PDB file of C-alpha atoms in Angstrom:
ATOM      1  CA  GLN A   1     -17.231   2.641  -8.939  1.00 86.00           C
ATOM      2  CA  VAL A   2     -14.401   1.184  -7.025  1.00 90.00           C
ATOM      3  CA  GLN A   3     -11.577   3.780  -6.334  1.00 94.00           C
ATOM      4  CA  LEU A   4      -8.371   3.935  -4.491  1.00 96.00           C
ATOM      5  CA  VAL A   5      -6.731   7.127  -3.681  1.00 96.00           C
ATOM      6  CA  GLU A   6      -3.104   7.357  -2.197  1.00 97.00           C
ATOM      7  CA  SER A   7      -1.584  10.157  -0.450  1.00 97.00           C
ATOM      8  CA  GLY A   8       1.236  10.967   1.849  1.00 98.00           C
ATOM      9  CA  GLY A   9       4.171  10.561  -0.477  1.00 97.00           C
ATOM     10  CA  GLY A  10       7.209  13.056  -0.683  1.00 97.00           C
ATOM     11  CA  LEU A  11      10.757  13.692  -0.393  1.00 98.00           C
ATOM     12  CA  VAL A  12      12.440  12.876   2.853  1.00 98.00           C
ATOM     13  CA  GLN A  13      16.003  12.298   4.012  1.00 98.00           C
ATOM     14  CA  ALA A  14      17.443   8.880   4.798  1.00 98.00           C
ATOM     15  CA  GLY A  15      16.395   7.964   8.334  1.00 98.00           C
ATOM     16  CA  GLY A  16      13.206   9.916   8.140  1.00 98.00           C
ATOM     17  CA  SER A  17       9.566   8.841   8.298  1.00 98.00           C
ATOM     18  CA  LEU A  18       6.541   8.988   6.029  1.00 98.00           C
ATOM     19  CA  ARG A  19       3.026   7.812   6.423  1.00 98.00           C
ATOM     20  CA  LEU A  20       1.082   6.816   3.158  1.00 98.00           C
ATOM     21  CA  SER A  21      -2.577   6.556   3.232  1.00 98.00           C
ATOM     22  CA  CYS A  22      -4.957   4.790   0.739  1.00 98.00           C
ATOM     23  CA  ALA A  23      -8.693   5.728   0.964  1.00 97.00           C
ATOM     24  CA  ALA A  24     -11.075   3.278  -0.668  1.00 94.00           C
ATOM     25  CA  SER A  25     -14.632   3.731  -2.050  1.00 89.00           C
ATOM     26  CA  GLY A  26     -17.073   1.672  -3.813  1.00 85.00           C
ATOM     27  CA  SER A  27     -16.408  -1.694  -2.270  1.00 83.00           C
ATOM     28  CA  ILE A  28     -16.930  -3.492   1.089  1.00 82.00           C
ATOM     29  CA  PHE A  29     -13.546  -2.485   2.383  1.00 86.00           C
ATOM     30  CA  SER A  30     -13.671  -4.562   5.523  1.00 82.00           C
ATOM     31  CA  ASN A  31     -13.909  -7.813   3.632  1.00 88.00           C
ATOM     32  CA  ASN A  32     -10.823  -7.099   1.466  1.00 93.00           C
ATOM     33  CA  ILE A  33      -7.114  -7.740   1.481  1.00 96.00           C
ATOM     34  CA  MET A  34      -5.251  -4.627   1.117  1.00 97.00           C
ATOM     35  CA  GLY A  35      -1.643  -4.270   0.133  1.00 98.00           C
ATOM     36  CA  TRP A  36       1.050  -1.806  -0.618  1.00 98.00           C
ATOM     37  CA  TYR A  37       3.368  -2.307  -3.557  1.00 98.00           C
ATOM     38  CA  ARG A  38       6.241  -0.237  -4.918  1.00 98.00           C
ATOM     39  CA  GLN A  39       7.947   0.131  -8.235  1.00 98.00           C
ATOM     40  CA  ALA A  40      11.259   1.767  -8.917  1.00 96.00           C
ATOM     41  CA  PRO A  41      12.151   2.816 -12.369  1.00 92.00           C
ATOM     42  CA  GLY A  42      13.136   0.004 -14.697  1.00 94.00           C
ATOM     43  CA  LYS A  43      12.137  -2.586 -12.027  1.00 97.00           C
ATOM     44  CA  GLN A  44       8.953  -4.769 -11.439  1.00 97.00           C
ATOM     45  CA  ARG A  45       6.320  -3.930  -9.072  1.00 98.00           C
ATOM     46  CA  ASP A  46       6.871  -5.651  -5.785  1.00 98.00           C
ATOM     47  CA  LEU A  47       4.873  -6.335  -2.597  1.00 98.00           C
ATOM     48  CA  VAL A  48       5.815  -4.182   0.314  1.00 98.00           C
ATOM     49  CA  ALA A  49       3.233  -5.170   2.770  1.00 98.00           C
ATOM     50  CA  SER A  50      -0.324  -6.696   2.953  1.00 98.00           C
ATOM     51  CA  ILE A  51      -3.047  -6.879   5.577  1.00 98.00           C
ATOM     52  CA  THR A  52      -6.084  -9.244   5.617  1.00 96.00           C
ATOM     53  CA  ALA A  53      -9.501  -8.421   6.638  1.00 93.00           C
ATOM     54  CA  GLY A  54      -8.856 -10.066   9.900  1.00 93.00           C
ATOM     55  CA  GLY A  55      -5.760  -7.989  10.452  1.00 95.00           C
ATOM     56  CA  SER A  56      -2.991 -10.494   9.685  1.00 97.00           C
ATOM     57  CA  THR A  57      -0.006  -8.806   8.099  1.00 98.00           C
ATOM     58  CA  ASN A  58       2.812  -9.774   5.698  1.00 98.00           C
ATOM     59  CA  TYR A  59       5.952  -7.839   4.961  1.00 98.00           C
ATOM     60  CA  ALA A  60       8.729  -8.068   2.291  1.00 98.00           C
ATOM     61  CA  ASP A  61      12.020  -8.865   4.081  1.00 98.00           C
ATOM     62  CA  SER A  62      13.541  -5.499   2.946  1.00 98.00           C
ATOM     63  CA  VAL A  63      11.079  -3.503   5.130  1.00 98.00           C
ATOM     64  CA  LYS A  64      10.546  -5.771   8.148  1.00 98.00           C
ATOM     65  CA  GLY A  65      10.972  -3.897  11.335  1.00 98.00           C
ATOM     66  CA  ARG A  66      10.829  -0.506   9.598  1.00 98.00           C
ATOM     67  CA  PHE A  67       7.448  -0.340   8.013  1.00 98.00           C
ATOM     68  CA  THR A  68       3.947  -1.070   9.492  1.00 98.00           C
ATOM     69  CA  ILE A  69       0.721  -1.592   7.594  1.00 98.00           C
ATOM     70  CA  SER A  70      -2.636  -0.864   9.345  1.00 98.00           C
ATOM     71  CA  ARG A  71      -6.198  -0.432   8.372  1.00 97.00           C
ATOM     72  CA  ASP A  72      -9.204   1.466   9.716  1.00 96.00           C
ATOM     73  CA  ASN A  73     -12.295  -0.143   8.344  1.00 94.00           C
ATOM     74  CA  ALA A  74     -14.496   2.644   9.652  1.00 94.00           C
ATOM     75  CA  LYS A  75     -12.623   5.172   7.527  1.00 95.00           C
ATOM     76  CA  LYS A  76     -12.044   2.807   4.682  1.00 95.00           C
ATOM     77  CA  THR A  77      -8.429   3.608   4.770  1.00 97.00           C
ATOM     78  CA  VAL A  78      -5.150   1.454   4.768  1.00 97.00           C
ATOM     79  CA  TYR A  79      -1.915   3.042   6.066  1.00 98.00           C
ATOM     80  CA  LEU A  80       1.738   2.336   5.629  1.00 98.00           C
ATOM     81  CA  GLN A  81       3.950   3.910   8.256  1.00 98.00           C
ATOM     82  CA  MET A  82       7.504   4.022   6.987  1.00 98.00           C
ATOM     83  CA  ASN A  83      10.333   4.563   9.495  1.00 98.00           C
ATOM     84  CA  SER A  84      14.186   4.576   9.127  1.00 98.00           C
ATOM     85  CA  LEU A  85      13.809   5.226   5.373  1.00 98.00           C
ATOM     86  CA  LYS A  86      16.623   4.306   3.065  1.00 98.00           C
ATOM     87  CA  PRO A  87      17.479   5.558  -0.543  1.00 97.00           C
ATOM     88  CA  GLU A  88      16.636   2.204  -1.799  1.00 97.00           C
ATOM     89  CA  ASP A  89      13.035   2.671  -0.705  1.00 98.00           C
ATOM     90  CA  THR A  90      12.726   5.383  -3.339  1.00 98.00           C
ATOM     91  CA  ALA A  91       9.853   4.193  -5.650  1.00 98.00           C
ATOM     92  CA  LYS A  92       6.315   4.881  -6.633  1.00 98.00           C
ATOM     93  CA  TYR A  93       4.178   3.193  -4.098  1.00 98.00           C
ATOM     94  CA  TYR A  94       0.698   1.849  -5.025  1.00 98.00           C
ATOM     95  CA  CYS A  95      -2.332   0.671  -3.055  1.00 98.00           C
ATOM     96  CA  LYS A  96      -3.999  -2.562  -4.054  1.00 97.00           C
ATOM     97  CA  GLN A  97      -7.357  -4.081  -2.966  1.00 96.00           C
ATOM     98  CA  GLU A  98      -8.185  -7.574  -3.469  1.00 95.00           C
ATOM     99  CA  ARG A  99     -11.904  -8.299  -3.503  1.00 90.00           C
ATOM    100  CA  LEU A 100     -14.555 -10.644  -4.463  1.00 88.00           C
ATOM    101  CA  TRP A 101     -17.580  -9.555  -6.481  1.00 85.00           C
ATOM    102  CA  LEU A 102     -20.370 -11.933  -7.333  1.00 89.00           C
ATOM    103  CA  GLY A 103     -17.926 -14.743  -6.498  1.00 89.00           C
ATOM    104  CA  ARG A 104     -15.170 -13.557  -8.799  1.00 90.00           C
ATOM    105  CA  PRO A 105     -11.854 -12.150  -7.644  1.00 91.00           C
ATOM    106  CA  TYR A 106     -10.769  -8.551  -8.657  1.00 92.00           C
ATOM    107  CA  ASP A 107      -7.780  -6.471  -8.109  1.00 94.00           C
ATOM    108  CA  ASP A 108      -8.113  -2.825  -7.866  1.00 95.00           C
ATOM    109  CA  TRP A 109      -5.076  -0.373  -8.009  1.00 97.00           C
ATOM    110  CA  GLY A 110      -4.565   3.227  -6.957  1.00 97.00           C
ATOM    111  CA  GLN A 111      -2.772   5.712  -9.115  1.00 97.00           C
ATOM    112  CA  GLY A 112       0.349   5.573  -6.907  1.00 97.00           C
ATOM    113  CA  THR A 113       2.222   8.142  -4.803  1.00 98.00           C
ATOM    114  CA  GLN A 114       5.941   9.010  -5.220  1.00 98.00           C
ATOM    115  CA  VAL A 115       8.382   8.390  -2.322  1.00 98.00           C
ATOM    116  CA  THR A 116      11.924   9.737  -2.754  1.00 98.00           C
ATOM    117  CA  VAL A 117      14.603   9.225  -0.037  1.00 98.00           C
ATOM    118  CA  SER A 118      17.697  11.307  -0.323  1.00 97.00           C
ATOM    119  CA  SER A 119      21.105  10.187   1.030  1.00 93.00           C
TER     120      SER A 119
END
């Protein structure tokens, strides 16, 4: 069974830092594209950052220079280091895994972890 479990969210003051973790199980993690998305109340879920199997990264303009995505294939974990946090970063953050199984694409999501940035 494929499972993604996020951790590391919490309440932080503006300018502070948090590191989110997403532990994967049940899939060949090293082959998969991993991403972090976020969703604020009443808004759509948007991409924050992604990282390919080869380590290429992509970031939303709003987080460039502040957030860093990384992965540890041995631990089957993807991380999101968030620095210089702003109140507008407040959202529920979700981990997503894009994988192939028997030639078909699948997207797996975690349950999310709340990040709240106070001003």
